[in-house]
Coordinates of C-alpha atoms in Angstrom, one line a residue:
M159 CA 0.0 0.0 0.0
K160 CA 1.6 3.3 -1.2
L161 CA -0.3 6.3 0.0
S162 CA -0.2 9.9 -1.1
R163 CA 0.9 12.4 1.6
K164 CA -2.7 13.6 2.0
E165 CA -4.1 10.1 2.3
R166 CA -1.3 9.0 4.7
M167 CA -1.9 11.9 7.1
H168 CA -5.6 11.7 7.0
R169 CA -5.5 8.0 7.7
A170 CA -2.9 8.3 10.4
I171 CA -4.8 11.0 12.4
T172 CA -8.0 9.0 12.1
Y173 CA -6.4 5.8 13.4
Q174 CA -6.5 3.9 10.2
E175 CA -3.8 1.7 8.8
V176 CA -1.0 3.5 7.0
D177 CA 2.1 2.5 5.1
R178 CA 4.3 4.5 7.4
I179 CA 4.1 7.3 10.0
P180 CA 3.7 10.7 8.3
T181 CA 6.1 13.5 9.2
Q182 CA 6.1 17.3 9.3
I183 CA 8.7 20.0 9.9
N184 CA 7.6 23.6 10.4
Y185 CA 10.1 26.5 10.8
T186 CA 10.5 30.2 11.2
D187 CA 11.5 32.4 8.2
G188 CA 15.1 32.6 9.6
M189 CA 15.4 28.9 10.0
G190 CA 13.9 28.3 6.6
Q191 CA 16.7 30.5 5.1
K192 CA 19.3 28.7 7.1
M193 CA 18.1 25.2 6.0
A194 CA 17.8 26.3 2.4
A195 CA 21.4 27.4 2.4
Y196 CA 22.6 24.3 4.2
F197 CA 20.8 21.9 1.9
N198 CA 21.5 24.0 -1.2
I199 CA 17.8 24.3 -2.3
S200 CA 15.4 27.2 -2.5
V201 CA 13.2 28.2 0.5
G202 CA 10.1 27.4 -1.7
D203 CA 11.3 23.8 -2.2
L204 CA 11.8 23.1 1.5
P205 CA 8.4 21.6 2.3
E206 CA 8.8 19.0 -0.5
F207 CA 12.4 18.3 0.4
L208 CA 11.5 17.9 4.1
G209 CA 8.8 15.4 3.3
N210 CA 6.0 17.5 4.8
H211 CA 2.4 16.2 4.6
M212 CA 0.4 19.2 5.7
I213 CA 0.1 22.7 4.2
R214 CA -1.5 25.5 6.3
V215 CA -3.0 28.3 4.2
D216 CA -3.3 31.8 5.4
M217 CA -5.1 35.0 4.5
D218 CA -3.6 37.4 1.9
H219 CA -2.4 40.1 4.3
P220 CA 1.3 40.8 4.3
G221 CA 1.3 43.0 7.4
V222 CA 1.9 46.7 7.7
L223 CA 5.3 48.0 9.0
N224 CA 5.6 51.0 11.2
E225 CA 8.0 53.8 10.1
D226 CA 11.2 52.3 11.4
G227 CA 10.2 48.7 10.6
S228 CA 10.4 47.6 14.2
V229 CA 6.7 46.6 14.4
K230 CA 4.5 44.7 11.9
F231 CA 0.8 45.0 12.3
D232 CA -1.3 42.0 11.4
W233 CA -4.8 41.7 9.9
W234 CA -6.4 42.3 13.3
G235 CA -4.3 45.4 14.0
V236 CA -2.0 43.9 16.6
G237 CA 1.7 45.0 16.2
F238 CA 4.4 42.3 16.6
D239 CA 8.1 43.0 17.3
T240 CA 10.0 42.3 14.0
K241 CA 13.2 41.7 15.9
E242 CA 11.8 38.6 17.6
E243 CA 12.1 35.3 15.8
G244 CA 9.0 34.1 17.6
Y245 CA 5.9 36.2 18.4
F246 CA 5.9 39.1 20.7
A247 CA 3.0 41.5 20.7
A248 CA 4.5 45.0 21.0
V249 CA 1.3 46.9 20.3
S250 CA -2.1 45.9 21.6
P251 CA -4.6 48.3 20.1
L252 CA -7.4 47.9 22.6
K253 CA -5.1 48.2 25.7
D254 CA -5.9 51.8 26.4
N255 CA -9.2 52.2 24.6
P256 CA -11.5 49.2 25.1
D257 CA -14.3 50.7 22.9
L258 CA -15.3 47.6 20.9
D259 CA -18.0 49.4 18.9
N260 CA -15.7 51.9 17.4
Y261 CA -12.7 49.6 16.8
P262 CA -11.9 49.0 13.1
W263 CA -12.6 45.3 13.0
P264 CA -11.2 43.4 10.0
D265 CA -13.6 42.4 7.2
P266 CA -13.8 38.5 6.9
T267 CA -16.0 38.9 3.7
D268 CA -13.2 40.7 1.7
P269 CA -13.4 38.9 -1.7
N270 CA -9.6 39.1 -2.1
L271 CA -8.7 37.8 1.3
L272 CA -8.3 34.1 0.4
K273 CA -7.1 34.3 -3.2
G274 CA -3.8 32.8 -2.3
A275 CA -5.4 30.0 -0.2
E276 CA -7.7 29.2 -3.1
R277 CA -4.8 28.9 -5.5
I278 CA -2.8 26.6 -3.2
I279 CA -5.8 24.4 -2.6
K280 CA -6.3 24.0 -6.3
E281 CA -2.6 23.3 -7.0
K282 CA -1.8 21.2 -4.0
G283 CA -5.1 19.9 -2.6
D284 CA -4.9 16.5 -4.2
G285 CA -1.5 15.6 -2.8
Y286 CA -1.4 17.4 0.6
F287 CA -3.5 17.6 3.7
I288 CA -4.5 21.3 3.7
T289 CA -5.9 23.3 6.6
P290 CA -6.6 26.9 7.3
N291 CA -4.1 28.4 9.7
F292 CA -6.1 29.7 12.7
G293 CA -3.3 30.6 15.0
F294 CA -4.1 33.0 17.8
V295 CA -7.6 31.8 17.3
L296 CA -9.4 33.0 20.4
F297 CA -7.7 33.6 23.8
E298 CA -4.4 34.6 22.2
R299 CA -6.3 36.9 19.8
A300 CA -8.1 38.5 22.7
W301 CA -5.0 39.1 24.9
T302 CA -2.9 40.4 22.0
L303 CA -5.6 42.9 21.2
R304 CA -6.1 43.9 24.8
G305 CA -2.7 43.3 26.3
F306 CA -1.6 40.2 28.3
E307 CA -1.9 41.5 31.9
Q308 CA -4.9 43.7 31.1
F309 CA -6.9 40.9 29.6
F310 CA -6.3 38.6 32.6
M311 CA -7.7 41.5 34.7
D312 CA -10.7 41.7 32.4
M313 CA -11.4 37.9 32.8
A314 CA -11.3 38.3 36.6
V315 CA -13.3 41.5 37.1
D316 CA -15.2 42.3 33.9
P317 CA -17.0 39.2 32.5
E318 CA -19.3 41.2 30.4
F319 CA -16.5 42.9 28.4
T320 CA -14.5 39.7 28.3
G321 CA -17.5 37.8 26.8
E322 CA -18.2 40.5 24.3
L323 CA -14.6 40.6 23.1
F324 CA -14.5 36.8 22.8
D325 CA -17.8 36.8 20.9
R326 CA -16.6 39.4 18.4
I327 CA -13.5 37.4 17.7
T328 CA -15.5 34.2 17.4
D329 CA -18.0 35.7 14.9
I330 CA -15.2 36.8 12.6
Q331 CA -13.4 33.5 12.8
L332 CA -16.6 31.6 12.0
Q333 CA -17.1 33.5 8.8
L334 CA -13.5 32.7 7.8
I335 CA -14.0 29.1 8.7
H336 CA -17.0 28.7 6.4
R337 CA -15.1 30.4 3.5
Y338 CA -12.1 28.0 4.0
I339 CA -14.4 25.0 4.0
D340 CA -16.1 26.1 0.9
L341 CA -12.7 26.4 -0.8
G342 CA -12.0 22.7 0.0
V343 CA -9.6 22.4 3.0
T344 CA -9.1 18.9 4.3
G345 CA -9.5 19.7 8.0
G346 CA -9.3 22.4 10.6
Y347 CA -6.1 23.7 12.3
F348 CA -6.3 26.0 15.4
G349 CA -3.7 27.5 17.7
D350 CA -4.4 28.8 21.1
D351 CA -2.0 28.5 24.1
Y352 CA -3.6 27.8 27.5
G353 CA -0.7 26.5 29.5
A354 CA 2.6 27.3 31.0
Q355 CA 5.3 24.7 31.7
K356 CA 3.7 23.4 34.9
N357 CA 0.0 24.3 34.8
L358 CA -2.8 26.2 33.0
L359 CA -2.5 30.0 32.7
F360 CA -5.9 30.2 34.4
S361 CA -8.3 27.9 36.3
P362 CA -10.2 25.1 34.4
R363 CA -13.3 26.8 35.6
M364 CA -12.4 30.1 33.9
W365 CA -11.4 28.2 30.7
R366 CA -14.8 26.4 30.7
K367 CA -16.7 29.6 31.3
Y368 CA -15.1 31.8 28.6
I369 CA -13.3 29.7 26.1
K370 CA -14.8 26.2 25.8
P371 CA -18.3 27.2 24.5
R372 CA -16.8 29.6 21.9
L373 CA -14.1 27.1 20.9
A374 CA -16.9 24.5 20.4
R375 CA -18.6 26.9 18.0
L376 CA -15.4 27.2 16.0
F377 CA -14.9 23.4 15.9
E378 CA -18.6 22.7 14.9
P379 CA -18.4 23.4 11.2
F380 CA -15.6 20.9 10.8
K381 CA -17.2 18.5 13.3
E382 CA -20.5 18.4 11.5
R383 CA -18.7 17.5 8.3
N384 CA -16.7 14.8 10.0
M385 CA -13.5 16.6 9.2
P386 CA -10.4 16.2 11.4
I387 CA -9.7 19.0 13.9
L388 CA -6.1 19.7 14.8
M389 CA -5.1 22.1 17.6
H390 CA -1.8 23.5 18.8
S391 CA -1.9 24.4 22.5
D392 CA 1.3 24.8 24.4
G393 CA 1.9 24.0 28.0
Q394 CA 0.5 21.8 30.7
I395 CA -3.2 21.5 29.6
Q396 CA -3.8 18.0 31.0
K397 CA -6.8 19.2 33.1
I398 CA -8.8 20.4 30.0
L399 CA -7.9 17.6 27.5
P400 CA -11.1 15.7 28.2
D401 CA -13.0 18.9 27.5
L402 CA -11.2 19.4 24.2
V403 CA -12.0 15.9 23.1
E404 CA -15.6 16.4 24.2
I405 CA -16.1 19.4 21.9
G406 CA -14.5 17.6 18.9
L407 CA -10.7 17.8 19.0
T408 CA -9.2 14.9 17.0
T409 CA -5.5 15.7 17.0
L410 CA -3.4 17.4 19.7
N411 CA -0.2 19.4 19.0
P412 CA 2.6 19.8 20.1
V413 CA 2.7 17.0 22.7
Q414 CA 5.8 18.5 24.3
P415 CA 7.7 15.7 26.1
E416 CA 8.9 18.0 28.9
V417 CA 5.3 19.0 29.7
L418 CA 2.8 16.2 28.7
D419 CA 4.0 12.7 29.5
H420 CA 3.8 10.6 26.3
N421 CA 3.0 7.4 28.1
W422 CA 0.2 9.1 30.0
L423 CA -1.2 10.5 26.8
E424 CA -1.2 7.2 25.0
E425 CA -2.7 5.4 28.0
N426 CA -5.5 7.9 28.5
F427 CA -6.2 9.2 25.0
G428 CA -4.8 6.6 22.6
G429 CA -7.5 5.8 20.0
K430 CA -9.6 8.8 21.0
L431 CA -7.0 11.5 20.2
A432 CA -4.3 11.5 17.6
F433 CA -1.0 13.3 18.2
Y434 CA 1.1 15.7 16.2
G435 CA 4.7 16.6 17.3
G436 CA 6.6 14.8 20.0
V437 CA 10.2 15.7 19.2
S438 CA 11.4 18.5 21.6
T439 CA 12.5 21.9 20.2
Q440 CA 13.2 22.8 23.9
T441 CA 15.8 20.2 24.7
V442 CA 17.0 17.5 22.3
L443 CA 16.8 19.4 18.9
P444 CA 18.8 22.5 20.0
Y445 CA 21.1 20.8 22.6
G446 CA 21.2 17.1 21.9
T447 CA 23.5 15.0 19.7
G448 CA 22.4 13.6 16.3
D449 CA 22.0 10.2 17.9
E450 CA 19.9 11.6 20.7
V451 CA 17.7 13.3 18.1
K452 CA 17.2 9.9 16.3
T453 CA 16.4 8.3 19.6
A454 CA 13.8 11.0 20.3
V455 CA 12.1 10.4 17.0
S456 CA 12.0 6.6 17.7
N457 CA 10.7 7.0 21.2
A458 CA 8.0 9.4 20.1
I459 CA 6.8 6.9 17.5
S460 CA 7.0 3.8 19.8
T461 CA 5.2 5.5 22.6
L462 CA 2.6 7.7 20.8
A463 CA 1.9 5.3 17.9
P464 CA 2.3 1.7 19.3
N465 CA 0.1 0.4 16.5
N466 CA 1.9 2.4 13.8
T467 CA -0.9 5.0 13.4
G468 CA -2.4 7.9 15.3
L469 CA 0.6 10.2 14.9
L470 CA 2.1 12.9 12.7
V471 CA 5.6 12.9 14.1
A472 CA 7.3 16.3 14.0
P473 CA 9.3 18.8 16.0
S474 CA 7.1 20.0 18.9
H475 CA 7.1 23.6 17.6
R476 CA 8.4 25.6 14.6
M477 CA 12.1 25.1 14.5
M478 CA 14.1 28.2 15.2
T479 CA 17.7 29.2 14.3
D480 CA 19.1 27.8 17.6
I481 CA 18.8 24.3 16.2
P482 CA 22.1 23.0 14.6
M483 CA 21.9 21.9 11.0
S484 CA 23.5 18.6 12.0
N485 CA 20.5 17.8 14.2
V486 CA 18.0 18.7 11.4
A487 CA 19.9 16.3 9.1
A488 CA 19.8 13.6 11.8
M489 CA 16.0 14.1 12.2
L490 CA 15.6 13.8 8.4
E491 CA 17.6 10.6 8.4
A492 CA 15.3 9.2 11.1
F493 CA 12.3 10.2 9.1
K494 CA 13.6 8.6 5.9
E495 CA 14.1 5.4 7.8
L496 CA 10.3 5.2 8.2
D497 CA 9.9 4.5 4.5

C-alpha cells in the first residue's frame, strides 16, 4: 500500500492503517533560510524536500510595518516586534481604549482575502492535507488585542466585556472558517495556548466559562462535516484535555515531552485523540546530539503510535535558528528510515 501524503496523514490522524508514519517540519523564516542554504535548495522547495504532509493556508495580508520597521501590524491590528524570531505582541490596540463598537474590526468577507489560499488548494489539494491556519484563534487573539496583563484582569473582574470581546472574535473567525471549508480544505487547524510549563494559565473553571463554549462553536463546522480538527496548545493543559475531546478535537499538537508525558497521553487518549509533534524543540533538537535526536524520534513513535498509526511525528514547535543543522539532518535521516 503506497499512499499519497494527503491520504497517509488523513488515515494516520483518524487511526486507520498507514504504510508508514507521516512527518512534518515547520520552521521560522530565519530557520527556513538557514536550512535552504545548508541543503542548497530554494526556500520554496523546502516543504517537499523535508517530506511535509500538511500545508496550512493563510489570508492574503502581508502585514503593515511602522515607520522604522520595528513593528509589523497583522490583519487584526496587533503589532508584533519584528526583531523577535517568535511572536511578541508589542502593540495591543485595545489596551488603552476598550471601545469595541468603534474599533476598526477586519472584514472577513473581503473577496480578495483568500485568493492565495484558493490557489494553493487548487494546486496542492490532491496531494497534501490542507488546513486553514487559525493561529491565535481566540484567547491569544483577545489578549494580543487587549494586552496580556490587562486581559487577565478583564477575565477576573469584567466578565461582560470579556465575553463580548470573545464573541466578536468568534464571529469573525466563524465567517472565515466557512469560507475556507467552501474552498475545499481537508481539516481544521487551530492554535491557542492555554498552559505554561507546569500548569494552566488560568483555572479550568475560567477556561470552561469563557473559552470552551466559543471554541466549540469554531470546531462545529468541521465536526458536523466529519473533518479532522487539529489544535496546537502549548503547556500543561492536561486538566482540560477531556473537554477538548468532548467538543470535537481529534489531533493534539505539540505533545511536548517535557510537559505532557507521552506514556500518559497514550494510556488515557490513545485511540480517542491522535498526536502531532513529539520531538522536543526545547531540549533535544537544540542541545542534543544527532544520535539523541534519532532516539527521540524513535521514542515518540514507539510511545505515541504503538500500533503504527495515530501520529504525525514532528518537532514540537516551529524550528528556530538555535537548532544545529546537524540535528536537522539527523532528524531527516530518522524520518527517511520510516519509508
